[in-house]
PDB file of C-alpha atoms in Angstrom:
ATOM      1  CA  UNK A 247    -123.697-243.570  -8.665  1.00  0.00           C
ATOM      2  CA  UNK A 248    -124.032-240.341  -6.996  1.00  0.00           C
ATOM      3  CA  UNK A 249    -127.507-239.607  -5.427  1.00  0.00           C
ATOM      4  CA  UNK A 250    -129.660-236.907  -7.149  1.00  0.00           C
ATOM      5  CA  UNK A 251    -130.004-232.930  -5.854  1.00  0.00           C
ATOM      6  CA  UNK A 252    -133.082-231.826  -5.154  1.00  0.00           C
ATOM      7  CA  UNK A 253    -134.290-228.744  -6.707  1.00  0.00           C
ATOM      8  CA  UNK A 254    -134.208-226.217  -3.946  1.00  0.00           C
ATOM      9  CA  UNK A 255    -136.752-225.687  -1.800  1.00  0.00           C
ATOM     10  CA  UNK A 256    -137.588-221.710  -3.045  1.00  0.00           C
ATOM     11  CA  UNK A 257    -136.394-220.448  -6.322  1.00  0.00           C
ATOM     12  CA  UNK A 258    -137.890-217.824  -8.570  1.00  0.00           C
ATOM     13  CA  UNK A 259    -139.530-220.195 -10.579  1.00  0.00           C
ATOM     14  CA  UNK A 260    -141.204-222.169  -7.539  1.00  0.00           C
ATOM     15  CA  UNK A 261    -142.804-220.710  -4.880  1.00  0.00           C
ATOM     16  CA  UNK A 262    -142.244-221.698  -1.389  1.00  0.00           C
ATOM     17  CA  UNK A 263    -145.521-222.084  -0.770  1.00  0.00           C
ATOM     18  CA  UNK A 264    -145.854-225.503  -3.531  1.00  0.00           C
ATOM     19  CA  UNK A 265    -142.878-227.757  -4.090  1.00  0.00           C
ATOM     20  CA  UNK A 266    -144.233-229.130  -7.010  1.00  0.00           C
ATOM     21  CA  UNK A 267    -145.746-225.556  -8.450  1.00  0.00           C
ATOM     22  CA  UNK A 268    -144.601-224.938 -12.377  1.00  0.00           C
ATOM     23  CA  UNK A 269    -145.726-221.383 -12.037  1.00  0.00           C
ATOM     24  CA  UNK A 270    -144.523-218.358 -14.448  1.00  0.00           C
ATOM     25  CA  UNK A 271    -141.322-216.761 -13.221  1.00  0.00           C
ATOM     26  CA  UNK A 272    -142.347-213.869 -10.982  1.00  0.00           C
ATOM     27  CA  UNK A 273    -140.860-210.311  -9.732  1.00  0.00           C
ATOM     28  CA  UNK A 274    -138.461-208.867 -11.897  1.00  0.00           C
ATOM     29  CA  UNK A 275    -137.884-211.388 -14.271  1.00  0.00           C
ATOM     30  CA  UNK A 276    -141.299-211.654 -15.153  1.00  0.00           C
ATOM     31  CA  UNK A 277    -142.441-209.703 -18.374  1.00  0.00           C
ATOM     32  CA  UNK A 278    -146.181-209.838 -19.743  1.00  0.00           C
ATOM     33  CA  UNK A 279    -145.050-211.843 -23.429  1.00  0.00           C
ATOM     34  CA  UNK A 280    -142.847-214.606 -21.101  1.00  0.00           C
ATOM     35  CA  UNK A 281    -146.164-215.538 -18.908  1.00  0.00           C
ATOM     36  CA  UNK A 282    -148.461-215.594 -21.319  1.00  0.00           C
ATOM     37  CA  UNK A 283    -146.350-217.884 -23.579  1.00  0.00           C
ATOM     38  CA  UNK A 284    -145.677-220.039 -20.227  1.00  0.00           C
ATOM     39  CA  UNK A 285    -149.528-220.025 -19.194  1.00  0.00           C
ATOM     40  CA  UNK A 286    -149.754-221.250 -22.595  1.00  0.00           C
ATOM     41  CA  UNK A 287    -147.313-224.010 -22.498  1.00  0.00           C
ATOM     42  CA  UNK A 288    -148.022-227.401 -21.655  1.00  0.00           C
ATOM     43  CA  UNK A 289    -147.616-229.255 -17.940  1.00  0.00           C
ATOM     44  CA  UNK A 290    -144.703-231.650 -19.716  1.00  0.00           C
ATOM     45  CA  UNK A 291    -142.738-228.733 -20.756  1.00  0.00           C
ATOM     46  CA  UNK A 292    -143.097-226.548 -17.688  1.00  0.00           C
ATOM     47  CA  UNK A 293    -141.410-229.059 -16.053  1.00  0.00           C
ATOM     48  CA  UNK A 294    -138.869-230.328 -18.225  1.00  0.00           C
ATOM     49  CA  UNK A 295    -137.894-226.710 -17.729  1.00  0.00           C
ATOM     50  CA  UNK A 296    -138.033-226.208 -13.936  1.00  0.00           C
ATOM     51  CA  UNK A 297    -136.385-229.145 -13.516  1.00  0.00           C
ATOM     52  CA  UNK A 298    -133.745-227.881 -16.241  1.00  0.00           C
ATOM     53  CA  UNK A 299    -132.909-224.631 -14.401  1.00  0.00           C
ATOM     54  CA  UNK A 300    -133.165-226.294 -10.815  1.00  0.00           C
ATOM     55  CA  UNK A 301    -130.316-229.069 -11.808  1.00  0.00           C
ATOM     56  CA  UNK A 302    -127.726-226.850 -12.188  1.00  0.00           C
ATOM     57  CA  UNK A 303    -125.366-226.726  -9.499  1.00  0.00           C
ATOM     58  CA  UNK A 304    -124.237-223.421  -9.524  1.00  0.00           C
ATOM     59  CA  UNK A 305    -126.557-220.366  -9.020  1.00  0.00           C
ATOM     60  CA  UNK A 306    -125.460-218.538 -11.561  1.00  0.00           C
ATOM     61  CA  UNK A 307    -125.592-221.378 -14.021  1.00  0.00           C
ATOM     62  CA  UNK A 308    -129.116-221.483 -12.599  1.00  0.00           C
ATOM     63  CA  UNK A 309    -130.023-217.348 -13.200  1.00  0.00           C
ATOM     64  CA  UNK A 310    -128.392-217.994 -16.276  1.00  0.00           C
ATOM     65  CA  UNK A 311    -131.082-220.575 -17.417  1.00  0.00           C
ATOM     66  CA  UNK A 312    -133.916-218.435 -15.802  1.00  0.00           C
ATOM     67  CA  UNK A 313    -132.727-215.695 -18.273  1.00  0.00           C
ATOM     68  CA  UNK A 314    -132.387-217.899 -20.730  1.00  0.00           C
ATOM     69  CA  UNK A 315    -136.408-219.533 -19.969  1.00  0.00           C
ATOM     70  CA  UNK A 316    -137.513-215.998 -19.628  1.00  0.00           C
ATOM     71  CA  UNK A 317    -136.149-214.376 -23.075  1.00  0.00           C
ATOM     72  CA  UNK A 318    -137.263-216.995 -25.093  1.00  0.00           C
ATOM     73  CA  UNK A 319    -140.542-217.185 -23.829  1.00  0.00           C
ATOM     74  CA  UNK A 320    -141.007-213.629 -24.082  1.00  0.00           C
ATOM     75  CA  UNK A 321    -139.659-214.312 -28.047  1.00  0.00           C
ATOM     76  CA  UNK A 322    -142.960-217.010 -28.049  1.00  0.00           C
ATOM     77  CA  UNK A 323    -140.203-220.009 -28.622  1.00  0.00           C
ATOM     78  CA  UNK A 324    -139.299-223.016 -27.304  1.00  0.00           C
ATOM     79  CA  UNK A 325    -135.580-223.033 -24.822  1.00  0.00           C
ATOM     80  CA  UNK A 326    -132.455-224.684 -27.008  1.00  0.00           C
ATOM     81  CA  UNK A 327    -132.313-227.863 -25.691  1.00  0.00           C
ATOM     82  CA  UNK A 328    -136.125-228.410 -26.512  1.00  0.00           C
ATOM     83  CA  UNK A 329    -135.372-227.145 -29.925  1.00  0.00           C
ATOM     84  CA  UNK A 330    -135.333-230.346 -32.168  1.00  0.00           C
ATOM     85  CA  UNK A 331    -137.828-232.051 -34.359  1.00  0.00           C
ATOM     86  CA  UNK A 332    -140.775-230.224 -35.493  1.00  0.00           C
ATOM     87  CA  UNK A 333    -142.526-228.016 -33.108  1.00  0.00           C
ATOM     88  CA  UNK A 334    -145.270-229.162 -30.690  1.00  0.00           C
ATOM     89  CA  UNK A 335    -148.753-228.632 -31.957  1.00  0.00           C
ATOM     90  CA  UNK A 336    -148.953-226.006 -28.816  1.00  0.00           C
ATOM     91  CA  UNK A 337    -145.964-223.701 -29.385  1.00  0.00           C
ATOM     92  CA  UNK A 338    -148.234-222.004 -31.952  1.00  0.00           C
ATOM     93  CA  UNK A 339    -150.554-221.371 -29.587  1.00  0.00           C
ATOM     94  CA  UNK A 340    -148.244-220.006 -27.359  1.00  0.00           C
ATOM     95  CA  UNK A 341    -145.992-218.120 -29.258  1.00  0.00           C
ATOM     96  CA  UNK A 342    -149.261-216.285 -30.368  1.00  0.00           C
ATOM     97  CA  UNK A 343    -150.404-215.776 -26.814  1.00  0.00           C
ATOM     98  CA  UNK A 344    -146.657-214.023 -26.189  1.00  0.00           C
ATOM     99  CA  UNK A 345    -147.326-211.826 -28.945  1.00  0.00           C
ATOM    100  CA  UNK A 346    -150.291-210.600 -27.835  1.00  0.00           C
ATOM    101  CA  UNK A 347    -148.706-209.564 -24.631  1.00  0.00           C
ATOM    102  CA  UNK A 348    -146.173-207.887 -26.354  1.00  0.00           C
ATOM    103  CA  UNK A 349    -148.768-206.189 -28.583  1.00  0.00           C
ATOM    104  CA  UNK A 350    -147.123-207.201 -31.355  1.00  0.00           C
TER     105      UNK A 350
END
């Protein structure tokens, strides 16, 4: 069995400054609607998704993702691949917070 990657040590959606950090996407991938739904979000799902865009082994596969995170966010929904099931109690919450930001 092949050992596991490590998510890179500075990426856009962790700063350099905290390894661990599940902060909103920042610079110019960050829109108003995308951070408040992922200041809304829960700690699980932030990093279910970091961990998502950080295990892909190519970068673009990774800025791929981070468009991916940062489009649906902004659209106050949850990525694909957490799609499934009903909806967490929270992604009301949040998708309500995005549309707010959007002034929608």
């Amino acid at each position: 069995m092949a050992p596991r990657r490590s998510p890179p040590s500075s990426s856009p959606t962790q700063p350099s400054s905290g390894a661990g950090s599940t902060r909103a996407p920042s610079g110019s991938t960050r829109t108003p609607a995308a951070a408040a739904f992922w200041d809304a979000a829960t700690p699980s799902y932030r990093k279910i998704v970091v961990h998502w865009v950080h295990d892909a082994k190519q970068e673009a596969t990774r800025a791929k993702r981070l468009h991916e995170l940062v489009v649906d966010s902004a659209a106050g929904r949850l990525v694909k691949f957490q799609r499934y099931g009903n909806p967490p109690a929270w992604l009301a919450r949040a998708a309500a917070a995005a549309a707010a930001a959007r002034g929608s």
